């Protein structure tokens, strides 16, 4: 019979249920029930209620008499051996007992009744009633295990969870459910494979899956263009790995992502070493580098040089660039050894390993920190909120002491404060959000902390609760409003199930537009009319003497962020923004002027024409690559390294006929691009569009432009997909599993990320393993 895994909260409830059930059984069996006094219910109106229940005859009834229901003084369950209250006029207690205790018996009986052929009372005169039934074969339903077996299985699951140190939600794992279901319905006893056999099977499945994925890549309907993301990661066992992911759109504009490589990176991580790994990976998967639209990489010099030498279009991670802008405002510099060092705050939280490999430029860029000295008051205020969070969250003594204070309200909310990590700036933003939400409770804790009586109880706690003045709360509220656009853009661009690179250019321009607003913190009456933030800010803090000082500090912070933003994102112009035209949501709202939009349209037309003519072998050999954007020597700048494209002016034709075909195709491309932009602009008015769904419906209407959309809308804007892959490596290559070799790690990470997306037939996989 089939066994069902329990839900995560059932263990304690199930054991408590068994205890209560046994106790009630003992109470009901006050007197011994002799088998000779039990008899079947004579006239059963509902047979299912009496499958395991019999009636108890009165003691004064003559034996061997044919009993009736009126001769019974109670009912008795032969399965759980418990007595049931019974009344001749109302036997509902029996039905209630069966539904509560023996639902498995009831379901088996009901399934058997359904499988029986129904008698056709209305067809008594037909000869067919005397012939064999032609009823189709019923589908056999899985038989559920008995109550006792199911309870024993749940107990063993609970013990396995504890002894093997598994999380409680392990019982919700879909693959474990599938394995238990298969084992329950199999004939005979199944045995788990040995350690070596299990590894060999994993490697064989890995080999089979790689071959199927390689075949999938060769179909142009499946993949015509692709983009990649790359990153380098250092494990806890000090082993370096390089990960490479591929992203592409199918002909139906379905976004797909696969992990190509997660391999150890030995030796020096030079540009030549990284470039050779890229070449080997592309050759291994039979990928044409000419179909690579873009490689998203980090800002390290070796990665930039490797992509440039390989001759591919590459782009820095937008999320990392935003991190470089906001970080100096929120994070203390370790090299400067500021007075409010993190060591004074007690034990530090563990750094999030998802971004442990991010290049921490704040510690190395002395120039940025010199410019950020004006933001020292802002960093000090943020640091005080960080200290308060650590004091409330990371101290057991603090928790125990605060719980003893009867006047403190909402203690659970206070202890739920969020702590940030150095390598993820938006965690600091969310820390400030949580502190703002808990403002009244945190102020109450501060007042209690500084009261004479409570101070003695909390003096043993390492570190002190900082002085969070009203001025610091006002500065935090303004800073939260200033950083909200950065957080929104970072969250949006970190997704991978839809196009993010085309949207990134427009979103970054909107952030710059907000930072460039000189009246952002203008608190005059005329400037506060349409701003809810300014109205609330003035109502809360206008009467304090520090109001003007806080407003000036926020304005300095805005100017500093704008300067850093301009430094990082130097090339946001038509040479990059033309890609946003392929996203119908930004086809008409991205550009600051008509001339910029016309230039972007010209670049788009050249790209579309180049893609249309790439299959013309005679023309393709004569197309001259034109570098459209000059490379910037500063690797940390937000520069777009264009490997090469073509313009209609750079094309050469061997004869007049081909020249005429080019001119006709050029006109057709121009008309189609114009029609597309008009259609896209009209479609987004009043609607929130899914760009991939829009192109799926419009690809036949704009077949030429859809080629460019399919090529560029697959590109990612952040290295988040790669970081998620590398976070899985940290689970596979943990301290407890430090003997796992590189090939086994690559196989497990590959199958974890790719197997479900491949949707391989089980029969083919079994035939390969046989």
XYZ file of C-alpha atoms in Angstrom, residues 128-451:
324
model
C -28.285 -7.808 -23.043
C -28.732 -8.165 -19.297
C -27.984 -11.868 -19.654
C -24.740 -11.258 -21.603
C -21.280 -10.479 -20.119
C -20.681 -6.787 -19.383
C -18.410 -4.844 -21.782
C -17.433 -2.290 -19.178
C -13.975 -0.820 -19.682
C -11.220 -1.749 -17.307
C -11.246 0.543 -14.284
C -8.096 2.433 -13.381
C -6.601 0.919 -10.261
C -6.239 3.446 -7.497
C -3.365 3.312 -5.065
C -4.306 1.506 -1.891
C -3.533 3.553 1.172
C -1.621 2.036 4.051
C -3.338 1.100 7.274
C -3.542 3.542 10.138
C -0.923 1.648 12.148
C 1.580 1.467 9.254
C 1.083 5.127 8.379
C 1.700 6.140 12.000
C 4.850 4.000 12.163
C 6.118 5.536 8.915
C 5.576 9.051 10.247
C 7.469 8.145 13.413
C 10.436 6.859 11.392
C 10.349 10.003 9.249
C 10.517 12.144 12.389
C 13.424 10.128 13.784
C 15.288 10.311 10.451
C 14.766 14.078 10.416
C 16.340 14.427 13.860
C 19.157 11.881 13.650
C 20.267 12.985 10.161
C 19.856 16.697 11.006
C 17.442 17.359 8.151
C 15.134 20.398 8.044
C 11.487 19.833 8.936
C 10.372 20.753 5.437
C 12.303 17.773 4.034
C 8.973 15.947 4.041
C 7.719 18.452 1.459
C 10.477 17.634 -1.039
C 8.887 16.584 -4.339
C 11.631 14.125 -5.307
C 11.368 12.396 -1.918
C 7.599 12.095 -2.410
C 8.188 10.606 -5.844
C 10.703 8.100 -4.478
C 8.400 7.007 -1.602
C 5.448 6.625 -3.961
C 7.472 4.482 -6.353
C 8.772 2.281 -3.528
C 5.276 1.850 -2.072
C 3.812 0.663 -5.385
C 6.685 -1.632 -6.348
C 6.514 -5.423 -6.152
C 9.121 -6.919 -3.880
C 11.653 -5.350 -1.556
C 13.793 -2.469 -2.882
C 17.325 -1.805 -1.669
C 19.137 1.514 -1.610
C 22.262 1.639 -3.809
C 25.698 1.717 -2.279
C 27.690 4.939 -2.055
C 29.854 4.140 -5.073
C 26.936 2.873 -7.150
C 24.919 5.981 -6.345
C 27.800 8.192 -7.501
C 28.184 6.200 -10.725
C 24.473 6.535 -11.475
C 24.643 10.296 -10.870
C 27.569 10.611 -13.268
C 25.750 8.535 -15.918
C 22.607 10.688 -15.618
C 24.862 13.743 -15.895
C 26.419 12.346 -19.083
C 23.025 11.537 -20.589
C 21.564 14.957 -19.695
C 24.547 16.806 -21.186
C 24.138 14.928 -24.486
C 20.419 15.746 -24.636
C 21.029 19.413 -23.839
C 23.734 19.596 -26.502
C 21.271 18.217 -29.064
C 18.690 20.738 -27.908
C 21.059 23.640 -28.568
C 21.462 22.631 -32.218
C 17.808 23.393 -33.026
C 17.328 26.962 -34.280
C 13.697 26.783 -33.248
C 14.939 26.159 -29.739
C 17.963 28.496 -29.699
C 19.185 30.913 -32.343
C 21.003 33.434 -30.104
C 22.130 33.219 -26.509
C 23.704 35.250 -23.735
C 25.894 34.152 -20.827
C 26.768 35.147 -17.290
C 30.049 34.260 -15.582
C 31.423 34.530 -12.075
C 34.188 33.141 -9.853
C 33.510 31.781 -6.380
C 35.672 30.658 -3.443
C 34.241 27.788 -1.366
C 34.573 27.332 2.383
C 37.206 24.705 1.711
C 39.273 27.355 -0.153
C 38.580 25.842 -3.559
C 37.865 28.210 -6.453
C 35.095 27.541 -8.970
C 34.087 29.261 -12.198
C 30.411 29.121 -13.192
C 28.964 29.821 -16.624
C 25.222 30.005 -17.361
C 23.410 30.338 -20.688
C 20.179 32.230 -21.350
C 18.132 32.260 -24.545
C 14.654 32.711 -25.999
C 12.942 29.992 -27.981
C 11.022 30.695 -31.170
C 7.911 31.105 -28.990
C 9.781 33.640 -26.819
C 9.998 31.333 -23.826
C 12.902 32.261 -21.549
C 15.215 29.364 -20.714
C 18.301 29.139 -18.523
C 20.827 26.319 -18.141
C 24.077 25.862 -16.239
C 26.906 25.044 -18.653
C 29.878 24.769 -16.334
C 30.731 24.736 -12.656
C 34.337 23.575 -12.572
C 37.306 24.084 -10.235
C 39.640 26.888 -11.275
C 43.197 25.938 -10.378
C 46.300 28.113 -10.563
C 46.402 31.845 -11.208
C 43.174 33.384 -12.448
C 44.715 35.273 -15.339
C 42.862 36.608 -18.354
C 44.370 33.919 -20.604
C 43.252 31.178 -18.211
C 39.665 32.469 -18.125
C 39.598 32.952 -21.904
C 40.778 29.371 -22.465
C 38.038 28.064 -20.181
C 35.434 30.033 -22.147
C 36.732 28.704 -25.462
C 36.770 25.130 -24.155
C 33.220 25.461 -22.833
C 31.856 26.866 -26.096
C 33.602 24.119 -28.073
C 32.363 21.432 -25.694
C 28.749 22.511 -26.181
C 29.134 23.241 -29.920
C 28.124 26.851 -29.377
C 28.885 29.419 -32.063
C 30.435 32.491 -30.438
C 29.003 34.539 -33.290
C 25.516 33.852 -31.871
C 26.519 35.125 -28.419
C 24.703 38.410 -27.895
C 26.435 39.395 -24.648
C 28.552 38.089 -21.776
C 27.641 39.557 -18.387
C 30.735 39.592 -16.159
C 32.108 41.198 -13.013
C 34.335 44.283 -13.055
C 37.620 42.525 -12.341
C 40.416 43.322 -14.781
C 41.135 39.697 -15.682
C 37.511 39.026 -16.660
C 37.310 42.216 -18.750
C 40.563 41.368 -20.544
C 39.442 37.767 -21.173
C 36.180 38.881 -22.810
C 37.940 41.545 -24.885
C 40.599 39.114 -26.135
C 37.900 36.589 -27.021
C 36.196 39.240 -29.159
C 32.773 39.013 -27.548
C 30.384 41.722 -26.413
C 30.560 42.039 -22.629
C 28.947 44.117 -19.967
C 29.490 44.660 -16.193
C 26.951 43.559 -13.585
C 24.492 46.371 -12.919
C 23.834 45.137 -9.393
C 27.515 45.336 -8.531
C 27.734 48.845 -10.003
C 24.810 49.955 -7.822
C 26.588 48.363 -4.869
C 29.665 50.505 -5.574
C 27.520 53.655 -5.590
C 25.489 53.150 -2.423
C 28.082 51.275 -0.369
C 30.252 54.235 0.731
C 27.135 55.894 2.199
C 26.081 52.880 4.271
C 29.174 50.741 4.999
C 32.114 51.527 7.256
C 35.601 51.259 5.709
C 37.785 48.778 7.575
C 41.060 50.370 6.404
C 40.158 53.787 7.777
C 39.639 52.232 11.219
C 36.913 54.679 12.186
C 36.183 55.212 15.841
C 32.838 53.441 15.649
C 34.439 50.168 14.577
C 32.386 47.052 14.172
C 34.440 45.361 16.901
C 32.699 47.433 19.561
C 29.379 45.873 18.633
C 30.223 42.357 19.777
C 30.124 39.234 17.607
C 29.634 39.931 13.938
C 27.051 38.149 11.777
C 28.134 35.596 9.227
C 28.558 37.102 5.757
C 25.973 35.923 3.243
C 27.756 33.420 1.032
C 25.524 34.167 -1.951
C 27.605 37.273 -2.608
C 30.808 36.299 -0.826
C 32.697 36.445 -4.086
C 31.682 40.022 -4.929
C 34.688 42.296 -5.350
C 34.619 44.574 -2.311
C 35.843 47.794 -3.910
C 35.078 49.874 -0.828
C 38.171 48.647 0.988
C 40.496 49.228 -1.951
C 39.271 52.453 -3.487
C 40.775 55.127 -1.230
C 39.596 57.861 -3.583
C 35.955 56.890 -3.152
C 36.296 56.937 0.603
C 38.054 60.295 0.526
C 35.095 61.693 -1.389
C 32.721 59.983 1.016
C 34.149 61.697 4.078
C 31.331 64.214 3.772
C 28.963 61.286 4.316
C 30.607 60.292 7.594
C 27.696 61.623 9.656
C 25.310 59.515 7.574
C 27.442 56.382 7.973
C 27.718 56.997 11.725
C 23.939 57.234 12.040
C 23.453 54.045 10.016
C 26.116 52.382 12.159
C 24.187 53.284 15.321
C 21.081 51.593 13.952
C 23.257 48.597 13.099
C 24.574 48.504 16.687
C 21.029 48.674 18.056
C 19.981 45.813 15.808
C 22.908 43.650 16.943
C 22.164 44.485 20.585
C 18.524 43.438 20.225
C 18.977 40.479 17.929
C 22.242 38.721 18.758
C 22.270 38.782 22.565
C 20.543 36.014 24.531
C 20.949 37.951 27.775
C 19.267 40.953 26.228
C 16.357 38.816 25.042
C 15.916 37.215 28.477
C 16.174 40.550 30.274
C 13.720 42.317 27.999
C 11.184 39.508 28.320
C 11.143 40.046 32.100
C 10.142 43.701 31.728
C 6.327 43.850 32.018
C 5.938 47.380 30.661
C 7.683 46.612 27.365
C 5.174 46.116 24.579
C 5.559 44.194 21.341
C 8.714 42.397 22.486
C 8.464 39.811 19.668
C 8.490 42.580 17.044
C 11.521 44.243 18.650
C 13.489 41.002 18.578
C 12.618 40.525 14.868
C 14.909 43.362 13.788
C 16.873 42.614 10.614
C 20.658 42.806 10.475
C 22.496 43.711 7.284
C 25.592 42.202 5.667
C 28.523 44.133 4.241
C 28.427 42.693 0.749
C 24.758 43.426 0.084
C 23.806 47.082 0.381
C 20.051 46.490 0.040
C 20.167 44.457 3.260
C 21.107 47.739 4.992
C 18.117 49.375 3.334
C 15.813 46.635 4.639
C 17.387 46.956 8.093
C 16.438 50.642 8.109
C 12.944 49.782 6.887
C 12.447 47.343 9.760
C 13.799 49.814 12.322
C 11.441 52.477 11.008
C 8.537 50.030 11.397
C 9.604 49.283 14.994
C 10.384 52.906 15.840
C 8.016 53.234 18.836
C 9.102 49.899 20.346
C 12.818 50.614 19.861
C 12.444 54.031 21.505
C 10.735 52.318 24.451
C 13.636 49.858 24.743
C 16.080 52.777 24.715
C 14.195 54.520 27.524
C 14.101 51.332 29.606
C 17.795 50.686 28.955
C 18.812 54.095 30.322
C 16.534 53.887 33.380
